[in-house]
Tab-separated table of C-alpha atoms in Angstrom:
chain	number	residue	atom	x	y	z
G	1	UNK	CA	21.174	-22.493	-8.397
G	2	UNK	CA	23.171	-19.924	-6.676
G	3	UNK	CA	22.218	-19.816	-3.097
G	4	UNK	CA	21.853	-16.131	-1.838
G	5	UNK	CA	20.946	-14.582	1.417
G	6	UNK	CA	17.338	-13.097	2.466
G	7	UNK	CA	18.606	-9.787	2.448
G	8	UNK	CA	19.612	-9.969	-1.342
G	9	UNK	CA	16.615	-12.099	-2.154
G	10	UNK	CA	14.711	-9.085	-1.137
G	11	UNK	CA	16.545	-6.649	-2.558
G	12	UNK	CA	16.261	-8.249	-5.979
G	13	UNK	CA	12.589	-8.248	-5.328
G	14	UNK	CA	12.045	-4.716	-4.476
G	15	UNK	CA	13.811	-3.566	-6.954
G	16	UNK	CA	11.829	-5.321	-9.363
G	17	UNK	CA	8.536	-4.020	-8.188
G	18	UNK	CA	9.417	-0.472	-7.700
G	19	UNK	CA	8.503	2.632	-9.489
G	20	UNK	CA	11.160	3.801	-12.275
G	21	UNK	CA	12.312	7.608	-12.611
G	22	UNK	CA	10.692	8.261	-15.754
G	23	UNK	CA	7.354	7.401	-14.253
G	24	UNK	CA	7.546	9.104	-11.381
G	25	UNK	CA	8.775	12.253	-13.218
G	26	UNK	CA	5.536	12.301	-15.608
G	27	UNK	CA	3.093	11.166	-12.974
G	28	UNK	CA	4.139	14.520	-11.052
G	29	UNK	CA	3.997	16.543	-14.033
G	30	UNK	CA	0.537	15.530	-14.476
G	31	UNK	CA	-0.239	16.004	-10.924
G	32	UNK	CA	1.070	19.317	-10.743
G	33	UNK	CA	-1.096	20.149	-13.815
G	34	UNK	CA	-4.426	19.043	-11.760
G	35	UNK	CA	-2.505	21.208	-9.044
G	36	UNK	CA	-2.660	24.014	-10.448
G	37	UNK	CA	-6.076	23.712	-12.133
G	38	UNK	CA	-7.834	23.491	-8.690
G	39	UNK	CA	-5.689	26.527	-7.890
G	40	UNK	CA	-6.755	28.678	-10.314
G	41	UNK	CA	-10.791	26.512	-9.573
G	42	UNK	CA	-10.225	27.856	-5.745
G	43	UNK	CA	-8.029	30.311	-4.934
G	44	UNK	CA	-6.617	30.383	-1.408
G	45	UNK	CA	-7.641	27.024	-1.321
G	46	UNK	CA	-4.547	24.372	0.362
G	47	UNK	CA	-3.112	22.019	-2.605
G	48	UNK	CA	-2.028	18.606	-0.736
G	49	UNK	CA	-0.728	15.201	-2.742
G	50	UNK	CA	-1.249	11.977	-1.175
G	51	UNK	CA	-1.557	8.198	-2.132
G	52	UNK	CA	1.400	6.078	-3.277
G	53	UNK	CA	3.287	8.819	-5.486
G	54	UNK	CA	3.159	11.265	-2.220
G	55	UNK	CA	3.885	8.812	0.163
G	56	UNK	CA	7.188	7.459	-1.501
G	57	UNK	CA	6.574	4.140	-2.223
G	58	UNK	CA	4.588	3.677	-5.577
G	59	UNK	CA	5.400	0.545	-7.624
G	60	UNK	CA	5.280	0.154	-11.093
G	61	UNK	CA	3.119	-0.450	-13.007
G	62	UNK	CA	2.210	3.602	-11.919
G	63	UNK	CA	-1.182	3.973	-12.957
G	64	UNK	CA	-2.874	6.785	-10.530
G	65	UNK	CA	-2.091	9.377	-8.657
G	66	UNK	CA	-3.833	11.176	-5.855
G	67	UNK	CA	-4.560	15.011	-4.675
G	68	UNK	CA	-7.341	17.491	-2.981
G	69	UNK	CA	-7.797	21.001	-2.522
G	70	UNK	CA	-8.333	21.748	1.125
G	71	UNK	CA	-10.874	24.682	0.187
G	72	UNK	CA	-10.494	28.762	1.724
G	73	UNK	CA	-13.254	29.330	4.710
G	74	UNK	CA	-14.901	31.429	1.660
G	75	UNK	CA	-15.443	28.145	-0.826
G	76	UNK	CA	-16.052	25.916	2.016
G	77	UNK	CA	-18.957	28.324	3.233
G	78	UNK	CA	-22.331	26.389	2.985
G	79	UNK	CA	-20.978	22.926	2.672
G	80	UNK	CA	-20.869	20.478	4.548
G	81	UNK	CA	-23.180	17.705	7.194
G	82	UNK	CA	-24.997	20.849	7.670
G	83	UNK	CA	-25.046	22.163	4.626
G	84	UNK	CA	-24.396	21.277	0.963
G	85	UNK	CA	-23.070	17.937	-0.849
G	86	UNK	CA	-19.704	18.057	-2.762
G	87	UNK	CA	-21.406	18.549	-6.008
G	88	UNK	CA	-21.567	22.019	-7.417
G	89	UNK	CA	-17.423	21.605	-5.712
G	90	UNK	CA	-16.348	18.583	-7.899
G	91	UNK	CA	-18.183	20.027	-10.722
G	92	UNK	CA	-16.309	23.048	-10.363
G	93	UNK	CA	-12.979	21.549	-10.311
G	94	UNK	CA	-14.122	19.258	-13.397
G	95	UNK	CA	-15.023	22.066	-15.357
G	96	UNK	CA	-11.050	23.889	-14.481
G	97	UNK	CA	-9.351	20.579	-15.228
G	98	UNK	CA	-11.129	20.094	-18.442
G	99	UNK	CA	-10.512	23.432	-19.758
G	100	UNK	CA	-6.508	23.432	-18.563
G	101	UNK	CA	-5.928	19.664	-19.968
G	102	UNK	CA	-7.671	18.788	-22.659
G	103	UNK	CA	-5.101	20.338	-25.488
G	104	UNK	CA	-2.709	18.552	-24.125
G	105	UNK	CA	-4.685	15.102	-23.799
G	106	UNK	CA	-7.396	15.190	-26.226
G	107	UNK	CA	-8.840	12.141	-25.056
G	108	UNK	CA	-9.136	13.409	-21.248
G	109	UNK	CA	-11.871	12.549	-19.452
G	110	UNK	CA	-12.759	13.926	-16.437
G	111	UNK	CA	-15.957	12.183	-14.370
G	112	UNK	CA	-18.277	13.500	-11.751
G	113	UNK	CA	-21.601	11.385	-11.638
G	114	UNK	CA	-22.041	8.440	-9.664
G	115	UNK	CA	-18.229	9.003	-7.764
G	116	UNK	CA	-18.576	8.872	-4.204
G	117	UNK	CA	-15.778	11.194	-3.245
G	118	UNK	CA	-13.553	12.560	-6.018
G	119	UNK	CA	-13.413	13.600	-9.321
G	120	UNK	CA	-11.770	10.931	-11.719
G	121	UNK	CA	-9.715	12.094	-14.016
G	122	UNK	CA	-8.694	9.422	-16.956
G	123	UNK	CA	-5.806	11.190	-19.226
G	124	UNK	CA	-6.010	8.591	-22.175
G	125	UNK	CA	-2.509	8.161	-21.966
G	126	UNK	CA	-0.630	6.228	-19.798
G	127	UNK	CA	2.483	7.086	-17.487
G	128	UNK	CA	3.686	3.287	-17.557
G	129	UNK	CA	4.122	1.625	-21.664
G	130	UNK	CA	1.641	-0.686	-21.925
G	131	UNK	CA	-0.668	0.499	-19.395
G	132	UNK	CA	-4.415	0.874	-20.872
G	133	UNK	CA	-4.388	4.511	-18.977
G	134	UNK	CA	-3.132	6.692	-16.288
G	135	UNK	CA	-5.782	8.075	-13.655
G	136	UNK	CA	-6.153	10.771	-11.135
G	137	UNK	CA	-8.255	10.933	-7.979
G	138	UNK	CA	-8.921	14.721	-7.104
G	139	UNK	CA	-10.478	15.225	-3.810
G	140	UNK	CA	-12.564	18.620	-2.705
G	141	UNK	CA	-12.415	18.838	0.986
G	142	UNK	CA	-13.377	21.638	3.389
G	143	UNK	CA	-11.665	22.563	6.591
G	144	UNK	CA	-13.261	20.757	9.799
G	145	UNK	CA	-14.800	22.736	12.355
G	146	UNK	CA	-12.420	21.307	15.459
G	147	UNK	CA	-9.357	21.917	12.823
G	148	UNK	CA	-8.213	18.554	13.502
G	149	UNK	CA	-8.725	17.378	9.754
G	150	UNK	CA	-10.859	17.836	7.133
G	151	UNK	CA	-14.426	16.762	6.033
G	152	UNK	CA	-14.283	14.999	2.690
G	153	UNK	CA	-17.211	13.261	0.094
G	154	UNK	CA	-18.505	10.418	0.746
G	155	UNK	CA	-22.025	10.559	-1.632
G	156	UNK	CA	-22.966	7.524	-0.326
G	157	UNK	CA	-23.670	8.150	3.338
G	158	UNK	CA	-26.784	10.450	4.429
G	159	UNK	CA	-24.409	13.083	5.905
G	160	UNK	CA	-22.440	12.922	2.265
G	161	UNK	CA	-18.947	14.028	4.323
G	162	UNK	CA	-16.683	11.874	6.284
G	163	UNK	CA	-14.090	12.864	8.514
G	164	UNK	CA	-10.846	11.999	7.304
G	165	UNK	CA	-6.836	13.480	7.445
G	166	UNK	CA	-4.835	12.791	4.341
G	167	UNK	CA	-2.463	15.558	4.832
G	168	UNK	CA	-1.183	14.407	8.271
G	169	UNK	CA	-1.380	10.826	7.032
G	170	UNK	CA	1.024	12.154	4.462
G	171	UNK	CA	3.157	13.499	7.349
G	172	UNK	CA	3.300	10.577	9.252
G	173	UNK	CA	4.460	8.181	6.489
G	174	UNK	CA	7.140	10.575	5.433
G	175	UNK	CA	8.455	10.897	8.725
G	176	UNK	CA	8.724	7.342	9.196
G	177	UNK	CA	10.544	6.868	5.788
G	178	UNK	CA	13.016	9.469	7.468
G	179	UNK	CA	12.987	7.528	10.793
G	180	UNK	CA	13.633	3.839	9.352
G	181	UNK	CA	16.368	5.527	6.762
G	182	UNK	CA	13.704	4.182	4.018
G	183	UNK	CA	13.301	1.162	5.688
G	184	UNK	CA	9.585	2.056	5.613
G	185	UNK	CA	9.052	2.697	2.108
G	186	UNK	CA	10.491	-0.682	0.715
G	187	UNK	CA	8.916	-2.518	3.072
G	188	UNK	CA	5.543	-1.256	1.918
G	189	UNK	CA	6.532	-1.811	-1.302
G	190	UNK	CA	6.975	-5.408	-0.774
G	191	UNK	CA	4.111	-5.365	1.519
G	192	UNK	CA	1.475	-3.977	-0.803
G	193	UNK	CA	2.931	-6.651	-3.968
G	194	UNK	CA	1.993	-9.222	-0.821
G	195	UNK	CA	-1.701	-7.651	-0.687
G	196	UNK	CA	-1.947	-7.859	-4.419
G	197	UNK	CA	-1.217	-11.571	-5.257
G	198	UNK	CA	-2.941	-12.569	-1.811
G	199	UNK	CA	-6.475	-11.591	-3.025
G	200	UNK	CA	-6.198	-7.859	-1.800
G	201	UNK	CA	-7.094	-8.541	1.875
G	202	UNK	CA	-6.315	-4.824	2.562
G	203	UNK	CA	-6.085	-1.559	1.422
G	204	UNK	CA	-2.487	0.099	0.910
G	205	UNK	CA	-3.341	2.470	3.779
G	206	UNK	CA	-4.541	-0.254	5.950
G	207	UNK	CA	-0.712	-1.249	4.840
G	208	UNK	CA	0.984	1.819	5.875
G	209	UNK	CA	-1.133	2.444	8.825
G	210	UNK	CA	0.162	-1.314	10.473
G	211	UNK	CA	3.594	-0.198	9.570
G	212	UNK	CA	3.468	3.127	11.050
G	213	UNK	CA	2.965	0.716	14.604
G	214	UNK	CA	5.751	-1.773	13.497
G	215	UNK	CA	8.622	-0.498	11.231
G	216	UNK	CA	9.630	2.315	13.122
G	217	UNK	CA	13.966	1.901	13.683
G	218	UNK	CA	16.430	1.363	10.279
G	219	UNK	CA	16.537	-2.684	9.837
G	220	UNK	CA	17.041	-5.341	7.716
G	221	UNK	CA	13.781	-5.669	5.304
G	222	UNK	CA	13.268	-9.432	6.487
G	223	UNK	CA	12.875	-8.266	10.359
G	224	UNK	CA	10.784	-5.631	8.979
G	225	UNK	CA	8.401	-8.285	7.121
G	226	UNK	CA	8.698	-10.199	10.022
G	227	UNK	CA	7.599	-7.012	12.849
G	228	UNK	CA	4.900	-6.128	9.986
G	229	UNK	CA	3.350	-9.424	9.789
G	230	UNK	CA	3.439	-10.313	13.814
G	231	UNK	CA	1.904	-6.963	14.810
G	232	UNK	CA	-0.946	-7.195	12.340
G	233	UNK	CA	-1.664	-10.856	13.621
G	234	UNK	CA	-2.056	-9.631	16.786
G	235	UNK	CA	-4.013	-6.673	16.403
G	236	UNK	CA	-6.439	-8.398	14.066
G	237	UNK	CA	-7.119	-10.435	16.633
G	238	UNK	CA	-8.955	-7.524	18.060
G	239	UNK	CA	-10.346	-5.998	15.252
G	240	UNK	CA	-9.917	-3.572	12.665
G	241	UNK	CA	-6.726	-1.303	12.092
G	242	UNK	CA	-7.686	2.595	13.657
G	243	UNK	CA	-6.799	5.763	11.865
G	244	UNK	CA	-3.261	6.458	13.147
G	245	UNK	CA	-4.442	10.214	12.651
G	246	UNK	CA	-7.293	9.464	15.381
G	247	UNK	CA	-9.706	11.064	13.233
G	248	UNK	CA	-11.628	8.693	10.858
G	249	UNK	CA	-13.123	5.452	11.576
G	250	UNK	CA	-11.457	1.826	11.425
G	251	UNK	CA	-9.654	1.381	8.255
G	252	UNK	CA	-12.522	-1.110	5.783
G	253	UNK	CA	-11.337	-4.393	5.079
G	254	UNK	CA	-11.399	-5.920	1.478
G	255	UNK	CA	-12.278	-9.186	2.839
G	256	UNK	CA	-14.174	-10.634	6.055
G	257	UNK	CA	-11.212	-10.437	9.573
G	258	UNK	CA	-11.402	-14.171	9.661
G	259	UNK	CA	-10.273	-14.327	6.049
G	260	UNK	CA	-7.423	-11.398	6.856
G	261	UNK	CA	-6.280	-13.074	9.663
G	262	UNK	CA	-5.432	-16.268	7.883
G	263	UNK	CA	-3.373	-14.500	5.597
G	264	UNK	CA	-1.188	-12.663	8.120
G	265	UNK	CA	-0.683	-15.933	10.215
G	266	UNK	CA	0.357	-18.008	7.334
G	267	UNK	CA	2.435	-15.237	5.712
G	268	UNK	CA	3.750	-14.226	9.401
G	269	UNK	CA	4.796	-18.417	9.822
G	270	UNK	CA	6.796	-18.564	6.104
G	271	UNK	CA	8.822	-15.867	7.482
G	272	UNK	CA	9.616	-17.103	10.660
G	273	UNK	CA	10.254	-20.402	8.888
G	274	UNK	CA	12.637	-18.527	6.209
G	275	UNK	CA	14.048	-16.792	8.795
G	276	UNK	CA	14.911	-19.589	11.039
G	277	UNK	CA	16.323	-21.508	8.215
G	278	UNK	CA	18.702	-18.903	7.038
G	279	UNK	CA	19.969	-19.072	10.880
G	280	UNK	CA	20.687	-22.663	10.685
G	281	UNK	CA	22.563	-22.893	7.297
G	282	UNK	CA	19.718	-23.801	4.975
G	283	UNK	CA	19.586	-20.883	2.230
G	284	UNK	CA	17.425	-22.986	0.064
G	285	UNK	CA	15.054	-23.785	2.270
G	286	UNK	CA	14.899	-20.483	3.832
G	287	UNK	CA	14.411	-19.234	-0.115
G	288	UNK	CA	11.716	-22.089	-0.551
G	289	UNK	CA	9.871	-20.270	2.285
G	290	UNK	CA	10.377	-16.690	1.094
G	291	UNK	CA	8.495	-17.668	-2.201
G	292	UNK	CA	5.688	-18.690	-0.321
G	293	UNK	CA	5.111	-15.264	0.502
G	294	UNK	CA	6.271	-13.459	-2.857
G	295	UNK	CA	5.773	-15.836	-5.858
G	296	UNK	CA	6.249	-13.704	-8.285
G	297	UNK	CA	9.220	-12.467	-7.352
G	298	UNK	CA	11.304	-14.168	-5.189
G	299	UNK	CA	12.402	-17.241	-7.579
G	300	UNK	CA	11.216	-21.253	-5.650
G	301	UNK	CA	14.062	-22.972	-4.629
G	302	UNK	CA	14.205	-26.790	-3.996
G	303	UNK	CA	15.298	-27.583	-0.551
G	304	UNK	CA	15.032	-31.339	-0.812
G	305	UNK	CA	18.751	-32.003	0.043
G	306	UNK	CA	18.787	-29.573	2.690
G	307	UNK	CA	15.710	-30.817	4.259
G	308	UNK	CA	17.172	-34.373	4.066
G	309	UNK	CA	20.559	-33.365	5.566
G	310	UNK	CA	18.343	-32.210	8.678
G	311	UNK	CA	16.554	-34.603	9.256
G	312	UNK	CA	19.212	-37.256	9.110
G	313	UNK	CA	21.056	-34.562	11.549
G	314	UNK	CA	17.599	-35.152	14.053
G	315	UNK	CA	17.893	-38.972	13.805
G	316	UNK	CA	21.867	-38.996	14.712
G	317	UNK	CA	20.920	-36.403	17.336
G	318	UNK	CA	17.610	-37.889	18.915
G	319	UNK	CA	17.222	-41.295	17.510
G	320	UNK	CA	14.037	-40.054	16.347
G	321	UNK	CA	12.267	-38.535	12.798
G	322	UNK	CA	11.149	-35.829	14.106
G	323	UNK	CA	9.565	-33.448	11.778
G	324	UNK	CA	10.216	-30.349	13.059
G	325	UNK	CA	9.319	-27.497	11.298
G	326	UNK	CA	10.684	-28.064	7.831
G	327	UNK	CA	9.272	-26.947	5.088
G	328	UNK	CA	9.280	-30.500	3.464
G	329	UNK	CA	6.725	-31.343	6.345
G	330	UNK	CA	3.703	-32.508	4.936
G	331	UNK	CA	1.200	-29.552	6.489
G	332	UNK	CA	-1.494	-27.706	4.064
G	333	UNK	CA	-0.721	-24.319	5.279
G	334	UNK	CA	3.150	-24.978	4.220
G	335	UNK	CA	2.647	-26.302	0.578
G	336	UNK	CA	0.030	-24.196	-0.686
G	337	UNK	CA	2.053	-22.325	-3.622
G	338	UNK	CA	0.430	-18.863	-1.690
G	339	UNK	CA	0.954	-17.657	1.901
G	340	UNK	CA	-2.530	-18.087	3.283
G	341	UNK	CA	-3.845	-20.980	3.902
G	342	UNK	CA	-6.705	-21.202	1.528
């Protein structure tokens, strides 16, 4: 097979994975549709996007998008840990969606009951061909008292309002898509695909949030894999991720930290390994590695010849077999066919 370099490996892979045009184009039509609706639902209210589509680094399949009406001192008035739930609020956007929408997506549905903190809106139509639907999460938050973010639903908690800041989160990662000359973006790209086919040990803010620490300077996408995936083995080590906004809680995990940490240490190793091997004139090796970490779209390679060359190198060198760290060694964490070593 054609040997090629990491940095075109992963350029083929991104590219594969990201959102197209047309996608993005009808996802914000859509969005500014539920825009407007909550506009007209609260007036003076603050319209603000956020999630994947707002963020700059959806990949396809594109099937949500996310927004929130940061409500007018007047709507907000009797709401919140003091006051009233997000009901009669969600309702009230519901009902202004419905009525704006539904001639143009007859089989809209747009859900209230049993969410815990947004309406879900299901268009019955999908953005992406051969989707089974494209979905919108719109949130009804109220100003917080300290200004420093906003107080959104949570039905599930006695105080039925969290603390949260999705508009400066918003900020932050488009700043640092600026700051890395996109550097940021495609590495969370790559980064949430990782999360996806690695049973989902985080959430795609959890993601971003470890990146905002890590990827911060324009670089080559394998250094930024590699920054990404050292920092969040160390700082695992001590716990969960914080809100970079320093106004929610620790960022949930999907899984227990025991179970996250294996994942980062095993996918922080293959790139190391693929790293070092590209350094010492093995491309197929160092591609072997790579596919450890993306299987589904960075082709396997078979690295038997190049592993052999080395270690016949070792022997003329040393006198001795040494195994090294190839990836033909013999060690569970290096030949499971995912990188974690489960």
């Amino acid at each position: 097979m054609q040997e090629k370099s990491l940095r075109q490996l992963l350029d083929e892979a991104r590219r594969q994975i990201e959102v197209t045009e047309d996608e993005l184009v009808e996802a914000r039509r859509r969005r500014q549709l539920l825009a407007n609706a909550l506009e007209r639902a609260f007036p003076g209210s603050t319209i603000y996007f956020n999630g994947s589509v707002a963020h700059g680094d959806a990949n396809t399949p594109l099937t949500d998008v996310d927004l929130g009406a940061k409500l007018s001192p007047v709507d907000a008035e009797g709401f919140g840990p003091d006051g009233s739930d997000a009901l009669p609020l969600m309702e009230r956007a519901r009902d202004a969606i419905r009525e704006d929408l539904a001639d143009e997506f007859p089989k809209l549905t747009v859900e209230v009951a049993g969410r815990r903190r947004a309406v879900l809106v299901r268009f019955g139509d999908p953005v992406t061909a051969g989707q089974p639907d494209f979905t919108a999460d719109v949130m009804t938050a109220i100003p917080h008292p300290s200004r420093e973010g906003l107080y959104i639903p949570n039905m599930e908690i006695p105080d039925k309002w969290d603390r949260a800041d999705p508009i400066t989160h918003t900020e932050m990662v488009l700043e640092a898509i600026d700051m890395t000359e996109k550097t940021f973006a495609r590495a969370v790209r790559l980064l949430k695909h990782w999360n996806c086919t690695h049973s989902k040990p985080l959430c795609s803010w959890n993601i971003k949030a470890l990146a905002l620490e890590s990827i911060t300077t324009p670089m080559p996408l394998i250094d930024a894999l590699q920054a990404f995936f050292a920092h969040a083995a160390r700082e695992f080590k001590s716990g969960q991720t914080q809100d970079p906004a320093g106004v929610a809680g620790p960022i949930p995990l999907n899984l227990s930290i025991s179970e996250v940490r294996k994942r980062m240490d095993t996918a922080r190793d293959y790139i190391d390994l693929a790293i070092q091997h590209e350094a010492e004139g093995r491309p197929l090796s160092a591609q072997h590695a790579l596919s450890r970490v993306f299987p589904e779209i960075v082709p396997d390679a078979d690295p038997t010849q190049e592993e052999a060359a080395r270690l016949r190198q070792e022997v003329l060198l040393s006198g001795n077999a040494a195994s090294g760290l190839g990836v033909v060694t013999v060690t569970p964490a290096l030949i499971s066919t995912r990188a974690w070593g489960a």
